[in-house]
GROMACS .gro file of C-alpha atoms in nm:
model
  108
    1UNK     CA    1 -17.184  -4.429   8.422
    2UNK     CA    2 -17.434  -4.634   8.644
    3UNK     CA    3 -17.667  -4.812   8.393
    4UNK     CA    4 -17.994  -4.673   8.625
    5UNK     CA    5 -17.839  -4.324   8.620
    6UNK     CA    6 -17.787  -4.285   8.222
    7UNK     CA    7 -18.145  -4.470   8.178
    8UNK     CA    8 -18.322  -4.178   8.418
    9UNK     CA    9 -18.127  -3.950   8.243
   10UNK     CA   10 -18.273  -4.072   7.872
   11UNK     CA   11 -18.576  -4.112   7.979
   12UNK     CA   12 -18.575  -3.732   8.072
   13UNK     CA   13 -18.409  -3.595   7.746
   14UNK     CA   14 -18.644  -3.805   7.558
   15UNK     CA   15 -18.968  -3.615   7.732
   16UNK     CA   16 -18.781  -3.281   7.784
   17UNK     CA   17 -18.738  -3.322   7.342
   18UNK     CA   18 -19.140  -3.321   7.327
   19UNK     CA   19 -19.222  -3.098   7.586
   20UNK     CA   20 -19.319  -2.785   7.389
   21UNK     CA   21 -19.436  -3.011   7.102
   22UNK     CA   22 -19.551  -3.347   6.951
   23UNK     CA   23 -19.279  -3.546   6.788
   24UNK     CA   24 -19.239  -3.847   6.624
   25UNK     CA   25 -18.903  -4.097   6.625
   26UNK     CA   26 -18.685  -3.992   6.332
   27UNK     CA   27 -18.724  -3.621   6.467
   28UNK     CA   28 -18.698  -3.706   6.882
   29UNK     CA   29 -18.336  -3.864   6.745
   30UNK     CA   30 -18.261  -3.578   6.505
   31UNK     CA   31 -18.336  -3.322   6.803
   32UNK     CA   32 -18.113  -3.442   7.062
   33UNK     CA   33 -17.831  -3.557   6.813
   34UNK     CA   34 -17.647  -3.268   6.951
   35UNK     CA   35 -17.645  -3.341   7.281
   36UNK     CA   36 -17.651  -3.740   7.299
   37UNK     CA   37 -17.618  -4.029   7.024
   38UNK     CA   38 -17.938  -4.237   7.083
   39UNK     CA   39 -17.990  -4.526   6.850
   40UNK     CA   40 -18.340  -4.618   6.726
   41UNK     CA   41 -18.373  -4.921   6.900
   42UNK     CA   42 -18.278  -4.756   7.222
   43UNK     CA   43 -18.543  -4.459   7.171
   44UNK     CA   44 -18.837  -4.692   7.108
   45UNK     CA   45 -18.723  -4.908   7.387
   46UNK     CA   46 -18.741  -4.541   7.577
   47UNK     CA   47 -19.052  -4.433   7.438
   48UNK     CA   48 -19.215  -4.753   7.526
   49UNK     CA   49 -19.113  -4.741   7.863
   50UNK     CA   50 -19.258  -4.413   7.919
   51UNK     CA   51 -19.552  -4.462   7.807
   52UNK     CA   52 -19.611  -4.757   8.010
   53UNK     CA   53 -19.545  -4.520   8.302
   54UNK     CA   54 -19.850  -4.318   8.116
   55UNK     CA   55 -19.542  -3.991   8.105
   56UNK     CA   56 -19.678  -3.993   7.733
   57UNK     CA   57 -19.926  -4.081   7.455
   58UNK     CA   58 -19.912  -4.160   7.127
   59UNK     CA   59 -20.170  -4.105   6.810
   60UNK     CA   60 -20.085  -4.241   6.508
   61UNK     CA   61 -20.112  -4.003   6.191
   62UNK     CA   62 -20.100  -4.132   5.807
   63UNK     CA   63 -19.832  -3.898   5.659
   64UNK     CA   64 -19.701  -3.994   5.314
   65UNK     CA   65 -19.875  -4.306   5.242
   66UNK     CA   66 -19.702  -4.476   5.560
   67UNK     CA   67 -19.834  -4.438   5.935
   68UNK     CA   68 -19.602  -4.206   6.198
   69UNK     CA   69 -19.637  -4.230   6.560
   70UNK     CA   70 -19.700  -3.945   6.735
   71UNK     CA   71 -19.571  -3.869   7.092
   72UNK     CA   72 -19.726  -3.619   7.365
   73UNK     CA   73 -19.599  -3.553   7.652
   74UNK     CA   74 -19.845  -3.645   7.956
   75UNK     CA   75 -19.878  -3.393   8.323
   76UNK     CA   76 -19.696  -3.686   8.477
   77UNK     CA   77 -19.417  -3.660   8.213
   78UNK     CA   78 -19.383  -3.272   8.298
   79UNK     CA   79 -19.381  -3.370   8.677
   80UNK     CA   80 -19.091  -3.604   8.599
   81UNK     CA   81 -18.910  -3.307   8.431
   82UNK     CA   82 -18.968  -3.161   8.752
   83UNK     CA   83 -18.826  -3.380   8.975
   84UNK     CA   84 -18.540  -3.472   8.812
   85UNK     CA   85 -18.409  -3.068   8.777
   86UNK     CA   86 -18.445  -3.120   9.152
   87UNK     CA   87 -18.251  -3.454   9.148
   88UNK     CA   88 -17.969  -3.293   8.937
   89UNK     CA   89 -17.922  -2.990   9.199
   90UNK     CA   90 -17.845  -3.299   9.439
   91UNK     CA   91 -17.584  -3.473   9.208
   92UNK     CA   92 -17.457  -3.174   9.115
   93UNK     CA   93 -17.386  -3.087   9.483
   94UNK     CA   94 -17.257  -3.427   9.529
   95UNK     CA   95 -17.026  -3.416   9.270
   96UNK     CA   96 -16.886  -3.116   9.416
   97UNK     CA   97 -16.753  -3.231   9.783
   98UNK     CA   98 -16.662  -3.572   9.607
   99UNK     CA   99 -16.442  -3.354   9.330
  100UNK     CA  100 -16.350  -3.077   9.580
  101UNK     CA  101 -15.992  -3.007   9.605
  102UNK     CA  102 -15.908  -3.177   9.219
  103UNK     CA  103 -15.804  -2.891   8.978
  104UNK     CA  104 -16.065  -2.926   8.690
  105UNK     CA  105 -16.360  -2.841   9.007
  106UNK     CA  106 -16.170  -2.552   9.086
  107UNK     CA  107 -16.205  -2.419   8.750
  108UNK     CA  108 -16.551  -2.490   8.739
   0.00000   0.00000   0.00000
């Protein structure tokens, strides 16, 4: 898969796992375990990106005697939600003509 693609694609399941509430690392990870493998160091690389594109905050919270970083998603993180359902209806159609005629589209 094209390195850009998967990347937009993380980004998205990382915001779409703390869309209806705050989360936190260990739980973001445990949440989409069954849907995609997603190391630690690749969701904090994630979660750093995004906020830098201000798609989400983070408060920090002293829970058990350690600190835990809290992550909220931002408008412009629910706009990028958004957009990329619209984005997917395009690749999806794409992905039709290029697969039409092949047997496993026409069971689709």
């Amino acid at each position: 898969m094209d390195i850009q693609l998967k990347r937009g694609i993380l980004d998205v399941c990382v915001l779409a796992s703390i869309k209806n509430e705050d989360s936190y690392g260990y739980k973001i990870i445990k949440d989409l375990k069954p849907y995609i493998e997603l190391s630690e160091s690749t969701l904090y690389t994630i979660l750093k990106r995004l906020e830098t594109a201000q798609m989400l905050t983070v408060r920090t919270v002293e829970h058990g005697g350690r600190i835990r970083k809290y992550y909220h998603i931002t408008d412009m993180g629910l706009k990028r939600i958004e957009d990329f359902k619209c984005e997917w209806k395009e690749i999806t159609s794409i992905y039709k003509f290029v697969t039409k005629g092949d047997e496993d589209n026409d069971k689709a």
